[in-house]
Amino acid sequence: VNQVANLTLVSSACDMVSTAYASTKESHPYIRSVCDAAEKGVKSVTEATASCVQPVLTTLDPHVASASEYASKGFDKLGEKFPILQKPVDQIISDTKELVSSRVADAKDAMSS
């Protein structure tokens, strides 16, 4: 989970969503009220669940560590095969726009000649 969260693509997408969420809450008081209530509910459920799940997690710890190590190796290979995962969302959007624009210009040139 930490490796996924630390990917530039994922972290920049999370930042964008977080910024949009905060902006929406600031701009719309009714939505702010709903969001605040939802956040409190999630926090309460998380706290209640954490105390119940902790004994189970302690028992499963060796298995989780083994699975985590295996997943980490596979994840490293995935990062090598897909370098786009190391780019921020803004750059991916910009690169895509550039590529599409270039292809459209090439198509126009081909059509005119």
PDB file of C-alpha atoms in Angstrom:
ATOM      1  CA  VAL A   1       0.000   0.000   0.000  1.00  0.00           C
ATOM      2  CA  ASN A   2       2.824   2.387   0.844  1.00  0.00           C
ATOM      3  CA  GLN A   3       4.538   1.716  -2.476  1.00  0.00           C
ATOM      4  CA  VAL A   4       1.341   2.439  -4.380  1.00  0.00           C
ATOM      5  CA  ALA A   5       0.719   5.602  -2.373  1.00  0.00           C
ATOM      6  CA  ASN A   6       4.261   6.807  -3.053  1.00  0.00           C
ATOM      7  CA  LEU A   7       3.946   6.513  -6.828  1.00  0.00           C
ATOM      8  CA  THR A   8       4.079   9.958  -8.395  1.00  0.00           C
ATOM      9  CA  LEU A   9       0.961   9.235 -10.454  1.00  0.00           C
ATOM     10  CA  VAL A  10      -1.051   8.082  -7.445  1.00  0.00           C
ATOM     11  CA  SER A  11       0.146  10.765  -5.038  1.00  0.00           C
ATOM     12  CA  SER A  12      -0.461  13.570  -7.551  1.00  0.00           C
ATOM     13  CA  ALA A  13      -3.941  12.189  -8.295  1.00  0.00           C
ATOM     14  CA  CYS A  14      -4.685  12.054  -4.559  1.00  0.00           C
ATOM     15  CA  ASP A  15      -3.461  15.640  -4.199  1.00  0.00           C
ATOM     16  CA  MET A  16      -5.762  16.745  -7.018  1.00  0.00           C
ATOM     17  CA  VAL A  17      -8.767  14.987  -5.465  1.00  0.00           C
ATOM     18  CA  SER A  18      -7.940  16.375  -2.036  1.00  0.00           C
ATOM     19  CA  THR A  19      -7.660  19.908  -3.399  1.00  0.00           C
ATOM     20  CA  ALA A  20     -10.963  19.572  -5.255  1.00  0.00           C
ATOM     21  CA  TYR A  21     -12.634  18.170  -2.128  1.00  0.00           C
ATOM     22  CA  ALA A  22     -11.353  21.005   0.067  1.00  0.00           C
ATOM     23  CA  SER A  23     -12.320  23.609  -2.509  1.00  0.00           C
ATOM     24  CA  THR A  24     -15.827  22.170  -2.835  1.00  0.00           C
ATOM     25  CA  LYS A  25     -16.259  22.145   0.937  1.00  0.00           C
ATOM     26  CA  GLU A  26     -15.169  25.792   1.135  1.00  0.00           C
ATOM     27  CA  SER A  27     -17.422  26.904  -1.701  1.00  0.00           C
ATOM     28  CA  HIS A  28     -20.642  25.110  -0.742  1.00  0.00           C
ATOM     29  CA  PRO A  29     -21.820  25.272   2.885  1.00  0.00           C
ATOM     30  CA  TYR A  30     -24.461  22.536   2.471  1.00  0.00           C
ATOM     31  CA  ILE A  31     -21.938  20.141   0.993  1.00  0.00           C
ATOM     32  CA  ARG A  32     -19.526  21.072   3.803  1.00  0.00           C
ATOM     33  CA  SER A  33     -22.104  19.982   6.393  1.00  0.00           C
ATOM     34  CA  VAL A  34     -22.636  16.633   4.681  1.00  0.00           C
ATOM     35  CA  CYS A  35     -18.897  16.067   4.252  1.00  0.00           C
ATOM     36  CA  ASP A  36     -18.165  16.951   7.883  1.00  0.00           C
ATOM     37  CA  ALA A  37     -20.806  14.488   9.066  1.00  0.00           C
ATOM     38  CA  ALA A  38     -19.457  11.774   6.757  1.00  0.00           C
ATOM     39  CA  GLU A  39     -15.890  12.392   7.948  1.00  0.00           C
ATOM     40  CA  LYS A  40     -16.970  12.060  11.592  1.00  0.00           C
ATOM     41  CA  GLY A  41     -18.805   8.822  10.793  1.00  0.00           C
ATOM     42  CA  VAL A  42     -15.810   7.339   9.005  1.00  0.00           C
ATOM     43  CA  LYS A  43     -13.521   8.330  11.859  1.00  0.00           C
ATOM     44  CA  SER A  44     -15.817   6.675  14.432  1.00  0.00           C
ATOM     45  CA  VAL A  45     -16.132   3.465  12.416  1.00  0.00           C
ATOM     46  CA  THR A  46     -12.364   3.358  11.853  1.00  0.00           C
ATOM     47  CA  GLU A  47     -11.622   3.771  15.553  1.00  0.00           C
ATOM     48  CA  ALA A  48     -14.158   1.112  16.548  1.00  0.00           C
ATOM     49  CA  THR A  49     -12.923  -1.329  13.924  1.00  0.00           C
ATOM     50  CA  ALA A  50      -9.240  -0.820  14.742  1.00  0.00           C
ATOM     51  CA  SER A  51      -9.600  -2.112  18.299  1.00  0.00           C
ATOM     52  CA  CYS A  52     -11.502  -5.218  17.144  1.00  0.00           C
ATOM     53  CA  VAL A  53      -9.171  -6.028  14.255  1.00  0.00           C
ATOM     54  CA  GLN A  54      -5.866  -5.538  16.092  1.00  0.00           C
ATOM     55  CA  PRO A  55      -5.743  -9.043  17.665  1.00  0.00           C
ATOM     56  CA  VAL A  56      -6.425 -10.634  14.265  1.00  0.00           C
ATOM     57  CA  LEU A  57      -3.715  -8.534  12.622  1.00  0.00           C
ATOM     58  CA  THR A  58      -1.213  -9.568  15.276  1.00  0.00           C
ATOM     59  CA  THR A  59      -1.945 -13.227  14.541  1.00  0.00           C
ATOM     60  CA  LEU A  60      -1.654 -12.731  10.785  1.00  0.00           C
ATOM     61  CA  ASP A  61       1.475 -10.558  10.966  1.00  0.00           C
ATOM     62  CA  PRO A  62       3.972 -13.167   9.668  1.00  0.00           C
ATOM     63  CA  HIS A  63       1.708 -14.010   6.732  1.00  0.00           C
ATOM     64  CA  VAL A  64       1.123 -10.356   5.923  1.00  0.00           C
ATOM     65  CA  ALA A  65       4.880  -9.697   5.996  1.00  0.00           C
ATOM     66  CA  SER A  66       5.498 -12.554   3.569  1.00  0.00           C
ATOM     67  CA  ALA A  67       2.751 -11.405   1.199  1.00  0.00           C
ATOM     68  CA  SER A  68       4.014  -7.844   1.437  1.00  0.00           C
ATOM     69  CA  GLU A  69       7.527  -8.871   0.443  1.00  0.00           C
ATOM     70  CA  TYR A  70       6.214 -10.850  -2.531  1.00  0.00           C
ATOM     71  CA  ALA A  71       3.958  -7.979  -3.623  1.00  0.00           C
ATOM     72  CA  SER A  72       6.818  -5.511  -3.285  1.00  0.00           C
ATOM     73  CA  LYS A  73       8.982  -7.478  -5.717  1.00  0.00           C
ATOM     74  CA  GLY A  74       6.155  -7.704  -8.240  1.00  0.00           C
ATOM     75  CA  PHE A  75       5.393  -4.052  -7.796  1.00  0.00           C
ATOM     76  CA  ASP A  76       8.996  -3.096  -8.544  1.00  0.00           C
ATOM     77  CA  LYS A  77       8.778  -5.006 -11.831  1.00  0.00           C
ATOM     78  CA  LEU A  78       5.516  -3.259 -12.657  1.00  0.00           C
ATOM     79  CA  GLY A  79       7.171   0.116 -12.110  1.00  0.00           C
ATOM     80  CA  GLU A  80       9.966  -0.837 -14.514  1.00  0.00           C
ATOM     81  CA  LYS A  81       7.534  -1.911 -17.236  1.00  0.00           C
ATOM     82  CA  PHE A  82       5.263   1.123 -16.870  1.00  0.00           C
ATOM     83  CA  PRO A  83       7.370   4.275 -16.333  1.00  0.00           C
ATOM     84  CA  ILE A  84       4.192   6.367 -16.645  1.00  0.00           C
ATOM     85  CA  LEU A  85       3.541   5.442 -13.000  1.00  0.00           C
ATOM     86  CA  GLN A  86       6.415   7.753 -12.046  1.00  0.00           C
ATOM     87  CA  LYS A  87       4.877  10.808 -13.760  1.00  0.00           C
ATOM     88  CA  PRO A  88       2.432  13.256 -12.159  1.00  0.00           C
ATOM     89  CA  VAL A  89      -1.108  13.466 -13.532  1.00  0.00           C
ATOM     90  CA  ASP A  90      -0.545  16.998 -14.870  1.00  0.00           C
ATOM     91  CA  GLN A  91       2.410  15.856 -16.954  1.00  0.00           C
ATOM     92  CA  ILE A  92       0.514  12.836 -18.309  1.00  0.00           C
ATOM     93  CA  ILE A  93      -2.381  15.076 -19.348  1.00  0.00           C
ATOM     94  CA  SER A  94      -0.007  17.573 -20.938  1.00  0.00           C
ATOM     95  CA  ASP A  95       1.916  14.848 -22.786  1.00  0.00           C
ATOM     96  CA  THR A  96      -1.336  13.303 -24.013  1.00  0.00           C
ATOM     97  CA  LYS A  97      -2.620  16.644 -25.293  1.00  0.00           C
ATOM     98  CA  GLU A  98       0.673  17.220 -27.082  1.00  0.00           C
ATOM     99  CA  LEU A  99       0.589  13.785 -28.666  1.00  0.00           C
ATOM    100  CA  VAL A 100      -3.013  14.158 -29.837  1.00  0.00           C
ATOM    101  CA  SER A 101      -2.323  17.641 -31.168  1.00  0.00           C
ATOM    102  CA  SER A 102       0.712  16.356 -33.053  1.00  0.00           C
ATOM    103  CA  ARG A 103      -1.255  13.459 -34.555  1.00  0.00           C
ATOM    104  CA  VAL A 104      -4.068  15.788 -35.631  1.00  0.00           C
ATOM    105  CA  ALA A 105      -1.552  18.147 -37.250  1.00  0.00           C
ATOM    106  CA  ASP A 106       0.080  15.189 -39.049  1.00  0.00           C
ATOM    107  CA  ALA A 107      -3.338  14.050 -40.274  1.00  0.00           C
ATOM    108  CA  LYS A 108      -4.157  17.560 -41.520  1.00  0.00           C
ATOM    109  CA  ASP A 109      -0.844  17.727 -43.371  1.00  0.00           C
ATOM    110  CA  ALA A 110      -1.448  14.325 -44.938  1.00  0.00           C
ATOM    111  CA  MET A 111      -4.945  15.331 -46.013  1.00  0.00           C
ATOM    112  CA  SER A 112      -3.792  18.636 -47.522  1.00  0.00           C
ATOM    113  CA  SER A 113      -1.022  16.989 -49.540  1.00  0.00           C
TER     114      SER A 113
END
